[in-house]
Amino acid sequence: MVCLSTHEAHSETGDIRMSKGKGHTGHKNGSGGGKISRRQVLKGAAAVAGVAAGSGAITGFPTIWAQEIKDIELRHVGVSYSVVKAIGDQASADLGFKVTMQNLDTSAAINRFITQPNTVDIPDLEGWQAKLATRRGVLQGIEVAKIKEFDNFLPIFTKGEFEGSVVSRQGISPYEAMYVESKDATEIHEGVTEWATNLPQVYNADSIGYRPDLVVRPVTQWKELIDPAYKGKAAILDVPAIGIMDAALCFESADLIKYGNKGNMTKEEIDFTINKLIELKRDGHFRATWTTFDQSVQLMAAGEVVIQSMWSPAVAAVRVKEIPCTYAAVNKQGDKEGYRGWCNGLGLMRHLEGKKLEAAYEYINWYYTGWQGAFVSRYGYYSPVPSTAQKFMTPAEWDFWYLGKPSPEVVNDPYGVPMEPAGTVRDGGSFIERVTNISCWNTLMDEAAYMNKRWNDFKVA
Amino acid sequence: MSATDNALAEQAVRGRAAGRRRTGGRSWTFYVLLALFIFYVIALYGPMICIYILSFQDVRGGLVFPMKGFSLHWFVDLFTQVRTGDVKGSFDRSFKLAIIVTILTVVISFMSGLAFRKRFRGDTIVFYLMIGSLVAPGLVLGIGIGLIWSYLGLEASWYTSALGAQLSWTLPFGILVMFAVMSRFQNAWEEAARDLGASPMQTIRLVVLPIIAPGLIAVALFGFTLSYDEFARTLQTAGSLNTLPLEIWSMTLNVTSPSLYSLGTVTTIISFVIIGVSLGAIYLIQKRRAARVAND
Amino acid sequence: MALSARMKRNVTGWALILPLVLILIPFFVLPIIGVAVTSFLESDGFGGIIPNFTWDNYLTLFSSDLTFNLYWSTVKFTFFTWVFSLFFGFWVAYFLVFHVRNQLFALGLFLLCTVPFWTSNIIRMISWIPLLGKEGLINSALLAAGIIDQPLEVLLFSSLAVVIAYVHQLTIFMIVPIFNSMARIDKRLVEAAVDAGASKFDVVRLIVLPMCKSGIALGSIFVVSIVMGDFFVVKVMSGGGTASVVGAFYEDIGVLQYPSAAASAILLTVIVFLMVVAILRTVDVRKELS
């Protein structure tokens, strides 16, 4: 059993024992409604993560004083769908130090991490970004032993497998980019180690969005996106690395070509994909290639497109407008089909040390205690530790978002606005169904420069 | 009188008649141009009208028509920041930065305009460097500046690195306007002032400045607009706190909040108030001055 | 010993130009040198630079069709934006200078035209959708008035939309310099011409236009610089229908391919520099000063 040091007793009354975890929650606000106090986190009270953590013997827990850390400010930088201000505010409230979220787009973020590493504390990294950042030596390895919930992470991330089957390695899967040999290593290590480049914090399986009232038949295959029936009413997104994979999924689904690795194409595969896209564009198949999130929502809501690559919250946003929109369940069929997965994680910049580093670890640990998991689930995103997220979700929400069951009551979006009426089922079903059907992950190809060039050929065509 | 004299006389009569027409009623060109002007103003305000209308939606509102409900929800949200994005904070920074950039642009452009009036050693190089700064793509300059800051161990921030980056963009605009303005400036007036005993500073203050004042206003206008909307150079030089364009652009990767529209409505109202008050003040001053003159 | 006149001129000149130089050096000269150097080096594929001198980046740039297509597309946008912003800019300035009697009123009208620019450009960019979209104000109005029976798709996510957005944003950059030039035209000159029998078009052609040359040139420089160097208007308004030069190397930067992005950037700088110098030559702005 571990007793927290006397430093902690300084700010608490009475003896602090970990075993039962009862009776110490008295003097701080109770955990009703999902608000945890920092003290509860520090005490590791069972009310928070103890049950999920198992034995309650939490080793190596950093001791942080209220006085010392209240001047610390952690700068968490990343894209706006992952690094959400509301999360930072909640963390600041719970942890006692300041967490500032700064949003940038993907391209600006990775450039900032590489060229101005001292201006960021917690970078938001996708797998491929973790690979780049590690090589450039701007990250430090995260000691997984210090992460309380690490053993409860879904094995998709920690071991690259799930329920016996191996997670797809097309593209850069989170597992592939996750481990390094030592704290200062600059090469990714294949296989499990004690040091991580980044820890997943939000992820999803993307597919196609469509208007069930305007399509010919329900969509379960990617090839519908390029079906001539939808000429002039289809769209894909204007991000080269993602758009080309969506296109690849379509062409593979239509049996036009078989890819070795959709996430790392050869020059010939790239040429084939782009040339086919140019052909489709010249045919007038695409209404647009969307850039901003809201463009995708508008295109679908106005009926300007009937089927397009979409992100999960965009589908939800269309439905809030009371317009039917479905996220296609493109489960794997043999070698074909499947979702495109993505995963954003938390990293630690190399310059962190001392108290700030301890605060950073506290912040990372806070992420997995469940509030954040529940928050992003209402966007349709998943947490790597669903069990803690569950604590902060109503049973109805849990049934709807994770279990794929019909929702017994109205479903709200993250800000409380009603989104789905009772009885709806989440598109694609349960979380397990969707995640096990991921066919490829967001990526950075070896031929990235060539691919960008050819993508621009497509745009100029 | 000869035939040519007659012809000339007729021409003169016609000319004077035309002159009389001009001073009296309006010709058809006036109406055509008026129509064009009105069309331009309406086209200019087209997107603004959408912004104004849509900013009054209720909590279910999105960024497009059809409009959902009618409430002040998004105005409240703008000031209390319930949703994603730090619109108010980034607006404050953008606005302050724009004011600083405007003042510095006006001052430095004026000084540089004065400098370029007479040839000095190396003036051509400086001139072409300035043009270079105008045409270089901001994206790469921004990264370069960020790298320099990082190398020097400085921390980039909106009031240092972003300020400099924006100035490198607005100064060429300001200086070029100064060129155009000062080219109309007659050296004779300056010489006359000096002959009358004015010192160089007095000459600048009392002769040069009042004459080129409209040009300075143009420089200020450009400086403000360019800074307020600046994106490419600011992207990597703003440091840990976003300016408004950066913040909004990042928000577009997620559900974007109609509080942006409320911001547009609020800034428009404030601008109209400021313009109305300034023009009203000028009008009153003019009237009083005219009355005083009349009374003398 | 008194300083010679020339030395005095140099010293005054440098004293006055010093702030500009102090800004240009760290914020333009140094970064652009860095960019130029990078354009001759290799990338290690991971955002790092290998210090090997190579012409490869430029060779790929010059040998690919894509470069030509991108420039052609961007130059087309620049041209159409310039034509329309010049047209509107000139006539709006003309109206304000010659047809509005009251100076204060003219100032007020001018300020009216500037108010939309106090709202961030990017907010206006977003608001094009509710204006031009299929369910937008314009289409709804046209449908309601019976002028069309199907909403116009071409208003949004097309090259037309891009030009509309640019002209909307940049006409003010034409109006201001032209207004400045026109306002200096002595009205008595115009009166004299009309008295001598000149028609309105003659006045414009022979008096106003020549005296506005520098204003027009200035406005053109501004429009050209902004459009050639822009990327997100094209990205957002064209719906991916076209690309732009800067947009292309923005994507390279997104995957940390610095050398090729640097080469594109240098090429763009040189080309637009030459365009601006060409415009300056038509007016010889510097000569007008001294």
mmCIF file of N, CA and C in Angstrom, chain B residues 217-267:
data_model
loop_
_atom_site.group_PDB
_atom_site.id
_atom_site.type_symbol
_atom_site.label_atom_id
_atom_site.label_comp_id
_atom_site.label_asym_id
_atom_site.label_seq_id
_atom_site.Cartn_x
_atom_site.Cartn_y
_atom_site.Cartn_z
ATOM 1 N N ILE B 217 -4.180 59.170 -44.257
ATOM 2 C CA ILE B 217 -5.390 58.436 -43.894
ATOM 3 C C ILE B 217 -5.485 57.157 -44.713
ATOM 4 N N ALA B 218 -5.124 57.268 -46.001
ATOM 5 C CA ALA B 218 -5.154 56.067 -46.838
ATOM 6 C C ALA B 218 -4.182 55.024 -46.309
ATOM 7 N N VAL B 219 -2.990 55.478 -45.910
ATOM 8 C CA VAL B 219 -2.006 54.542 -45.368
ATOM 9 C C VAL B 219 -2.544 53.881 -44.107
ATOM 10 N N ALA B 220 -3.188 54.701 -43.274
ATOM 11 C CA ALA B 220 -3.742 54.151 -42.029
ATOM 12 C C ALA B 220 -4.802 53.105 -42.339
ATOM 13 N N LEU B 221 -5.643 53.412 -43.299
ATOM 14 C CA LEU B 221 -6.700 52.473 -43.669
ATOM 15 C C LEU B 221 -6.122 51.153 -44.147
ATOM 16 N N PHE B 222 -5.149 51.245 -45.038
ATOM 17 C CA PHE B 222 -4.530 50.022 -45.536
ATOM 18 C C PHE B 222 -3.848 49.267 -44.411
ATOM 19 N N GLY B 223 -3.097 50.022 -43.605
ATOM 20 C CA GLY B 223 -2.385 49.380 -42.504
ATOM 21 C C GLY B 223 -3.326 48.597 -41.620
ATOM 22 N N PHE B 224 -4.446 49.206 -41.274
ATOM 23 C CA PHE B 224 -5.392 48.526 -40.398
ATOM 24 C C PHE B 224 -5.981 47.293 -41.054
ATOM 25 N N THR B 225 -6.497 47.473 -42.277
ATOM 26 C CA THR B 225 -7.139 46.337 -42.950
ATOM 27 C C THR B 225 -6.169 45.184 -43.164
ATOM 28 N N LEU B 226 -4.986 45.517 -43.656
ATOM 29 C CA LEU B 226 -4.024 44.463 -43.943
ATOM 30 C C LEU B 226 -3.611 43.734 -42.678
ATOM 31 N N SER B 227 -3.441 44.463 -41.601
ATOM 32 C CA SER B 227 -3.018 43.807 -40.363
ATOM 33 C C SER B 227 -4.143 42.952 -39.787
ATOM 34 N N TYR B 228 -5.323 43.524 -39.766
ATOM 35 C CA TYR B 228 -6.465 42.844 -39.165
ATOM 36 C C TYR B 228 -6.765 41.519 -39.860
ATOM 37 N N ASP B 229 -6.558 41.480 -41.185
ATOM 38 C CA ASP B 229 -6.865 40.274 -41.929
ATOM 39 C C ASP B 229 -5.653 39.399 -42.184
ATOM 40 N N GLU B 230 -4.496 39.808 -41.694
ATOM 41 C CA GLU B 230 -3.277 39.120 -42.073
ATOM 42 C C GLU B 230 -3.265 37.686 -41.550
ATOM 43 N N PHE B 231 -2.941 36.781 -42.397
ATOM 44 C CA PHE B 231 -2.977 35.376 -42.021
ATOM 45 C C PHE B 231 -1.647 34.677 -42.251
ATOM 46 N N ALA B 232 -1.144 34.738 -43.478
ATOM 47 C CA ALA B 232 0.007 33.914 -43.837
ATOM 48 C C ALA B 232 1.230 34.194 -42.982
ATOM 49 N N ARG B 233 1.579 35.463 -42.832
ATOM 50 C CA ARG B 233 2.796 35.755 -42.068
ATOM 51 C C ARG B 233 2.599 35.556 -40.577
ATOM 52 N N THR B 234 1.344 35.741 -40.140
ATOM 53 C CA THR B 234 1.084 35.655 -38.708
ATOM 54 C C THR B 234 0.989 34.206 -38.250
ATOM 55 N N LEU B 235 0.714 33.291 -39.184
ATOM 56 C CA LEU B 235 0.437 31.902 -38.815
ATOM 57 C C LEU B 235 1.523 31.306 -37.933
ATOM 58 N N GLN B 236 2.776 31.535 -38.304
ATOM 59 C CA GLN B 236 3.841 30.914 -37.528
ATOM 60 C C GLN B 236 4.531 31.885 -36.592
ATOM 61 N N THR B 237 4.092 33.133 -36.582
ATOM 62 C CA THR B 237 4.809 34.108 -35.755
ATOM 63 C C THR B 237 3.974 34.614 -34.604
ATOM 64 N N ALA B 238 2.752 34.112 -34.470
ATOM 65 C CA ALA B 238 1.884 34.667 -33.438
ATOM 66 C C ALA B 238 2.193 34.124 -32.060
ATOM 67 N N GLY B 239 2.957 33.069 -31.974
ATOM 68 C CA GLY B 239 3.241 32.523 -30.652
ATOM 69 C C GLY B 239 2.100 31.668 -30.147
ATOM 70 N N SER B 240 1.914 31.674 -28.835
ATOM 71 C CA SER B 240 0.924 30.749 -28.260
ATOM 72 C C SER B 240 -0.491 31.275 -28.274
ATOM 73 N N LEU B 241 -0.659 32.526 -28.677
ATOM 74 C CA LEU B 241 -2.017 33.059 -28.650
ATOM 75 C C LEU B 241 -2.409 33.470 -30.060
ATOM 76 N N ASN B 242 -3.522 32.959 -30.511
ATOM 77 C CA ASN B 242 -3.946 33.225 -31.883
ATOM 78 C C ASN B 242 -4.491 34.622 -32.068
ATOM 79 N N THR B 243 -4.301 35.146 -33.297
ATOM 80 C CA THR B 243 -5.045 36.337 -33.674
ATOM 81 C C THR B 243 -6.364 35.861 -34.266
ATOM 82 N N LEU B 244 -7.236 36.788 -34.567
ATOM 83 C CA LEU B 244 -8.575 36.402 -34.996
ATOM 84 C C LEU B 244 -8.592 35.548 -36.263
ATOM 85 N N PRO B 245 -7.874 35.941 -37.344
ATOM 86 C CA PRO B 245 -7.924 35.089 -38.539
ATOM 87 C C PRO B 245 -7.411 33.680 -38.270
ATOM 88 N N LEU B 246 -6.367 33.548 -37.474
ATOM 89 C CA LEU B 246 -5.843 32.221 -37.150
ATOM 90 C C LEU B 246 -6.876 31.417 -36.392
ATOM 91 N N GLU B 247 -7.511 32.067 -35.442
ATOM 92 C CA GLU B 247 -8.479 31.370 -34.602
ATOM 93 C C GLU B 247 -9.648 30.883 -35.444
ATOM 94 N N ILE B 248 -10.155 31.758 -36.301
ATOM 95 C CA ILE B 248 -11.302 31.378 -37.120
ATOM 96 C C ILE B 248 -10.924 30.276 -38.090
ATOM 97 N N TRP B 249 -9.780 30.405 -38.710
ATOM 98 C CA TRP B 249 -9.349 29.384 -39.659
ATOM 99 C C TRP B 249 -9.230 28.030 -38.964
ATOM 100 N N SER B 250 -8.682 28.016 -37.759
ATOM 101 C CA SER B 250 -8.578 26.740 -37.048
ATOM 102 C C SER B 250 -9.948 26.211 -36.673
ATOM 103 N N MET B 251 -10.874 27.134 -36.392
ATOM 104 C CA MET B 251 -12.216 26.681 -36.040
ATOM 105 C C MET B 251 -12.901 25.994 -37.202
ATOM 106 N N THR B 252 -12.500 26.329 -38.422
ATOM 107 C CA THR B 252 -13.209 25.748 -39.554
ATOM 108 C C THR B 252 -12.945 24.261 -39.717
ATOM 109 N N LEU B 253 -12.032 23.708 -38.918
ATOM 110 C CA LEU B 253 -11.849 22.264 -38.975
ATOM 111 C C LEU B 253 -12.883 21.554 -38.117
ATOM 112 N N ASN B 254 -13.656 22.323 -37.391
ATOM 113 C CA ASN B 254 -14.656 21.763 -36.504
ATOM 114 C C ASN B 254 -15.943 22.538 -36.749
ATOM 115 N N VAL B 255 -16.980 22.180 -36.026
ATOM 116 C CA VAL B 255 -18.218 22.931 -36.177
ATOM 117 C C VAL B 255 -17.940 24.391 -35.857
ATOM 118 N N THR B 256 -18.259 25.267 -36.774
ATOM 119 C CA THR B 256 -17.947 26.674 -36.562
ATOM 120 C C THR B 256 -19.163 27.380 -35.995
ATOM 121 N N SER B 257 -18.888 28.229 -35.034
ATOM 122 C CA SER B 257 -19.986 28.801 -34.288
ATOM 123 C C SER B 257 -20.491 30.094 -34.903
ATOM 124 N N PRO B 258 -21.794 30.314 -34.950
ATOM 125 C CA PRO B 258 -22.339 31.565 -35.482
ATOM 126 C C PRO B 258 -21.974 32.788 -34.653
ATOM 127 N N SER B 259 -21.248 32.585 -33.554
ATOM 128 C CA SER B 259 -20.826 33.774 -32.804
ATOM 129 C C SER B 259 -19.888 34.623 -33.656
ATOM 130 N N LEU B 260 -19.320 34.024 -34.710
ATOM 131 C CA LEU B 260 -18.515 34.807 -35.650
ATOM 132 C C LEU B 260 -19.364 35.881 -36.307
ATOM 133 N N TYR B 261 -20.580 35.484 -36.647
ATOM 134 C CA TYR B 261 -21.477 36.432 -37.271
ATOM 135 C C TYR B 261 -21.843 37.540 -36.303
ATOM 136 N N SER B 262 -22.055 37.161 -35.050
ATOM 137 C CA SER B 262 -22.352 38.192 -34.052
ATOM 138 C C SER B 262 -21.197 39.168 -33.968
ATOM 139 N N LEU B 263 -19.980 38.653 -34.059
ATOM 140 C CA LEU B 263 -18.823 39.538 -34.030
ATOM 141 C C LEU B 263 -18.887 40.517 -35.191
ATOM 142 N N GLY B 264 -19.248 40.003 -36.376
ATOM 143 C CA GLY B 264 -19.358 40.882 -37.534
ATOM 144 C C GLY B 264 -20.392 41.969 -37.312
ATOM 145 N N THR B 265 -21.531 41.592 -36.753
ATOM 146 C CA THR B 265 -22.582 42.578 -36.511
ATOM 147 C C THR B 265 -22.118 43.619 -35.506
ATOM 148 N N VAL B 266 -21.481 43.147 -34.443
ATOM 149 C CA VAL B 266 -21.041 44.091 -33.409
ATOM 150 C C VAL B 266 -19.996 45.062 -33.962
ATOM 151 N N THR B 267 -19.014 44.563 -34.717
ATOM 152 C CA THR B 267 -17.995 45.478 -35.249
ATOM 153 C C THR B 267 -18.618 46.469 -36.216
#
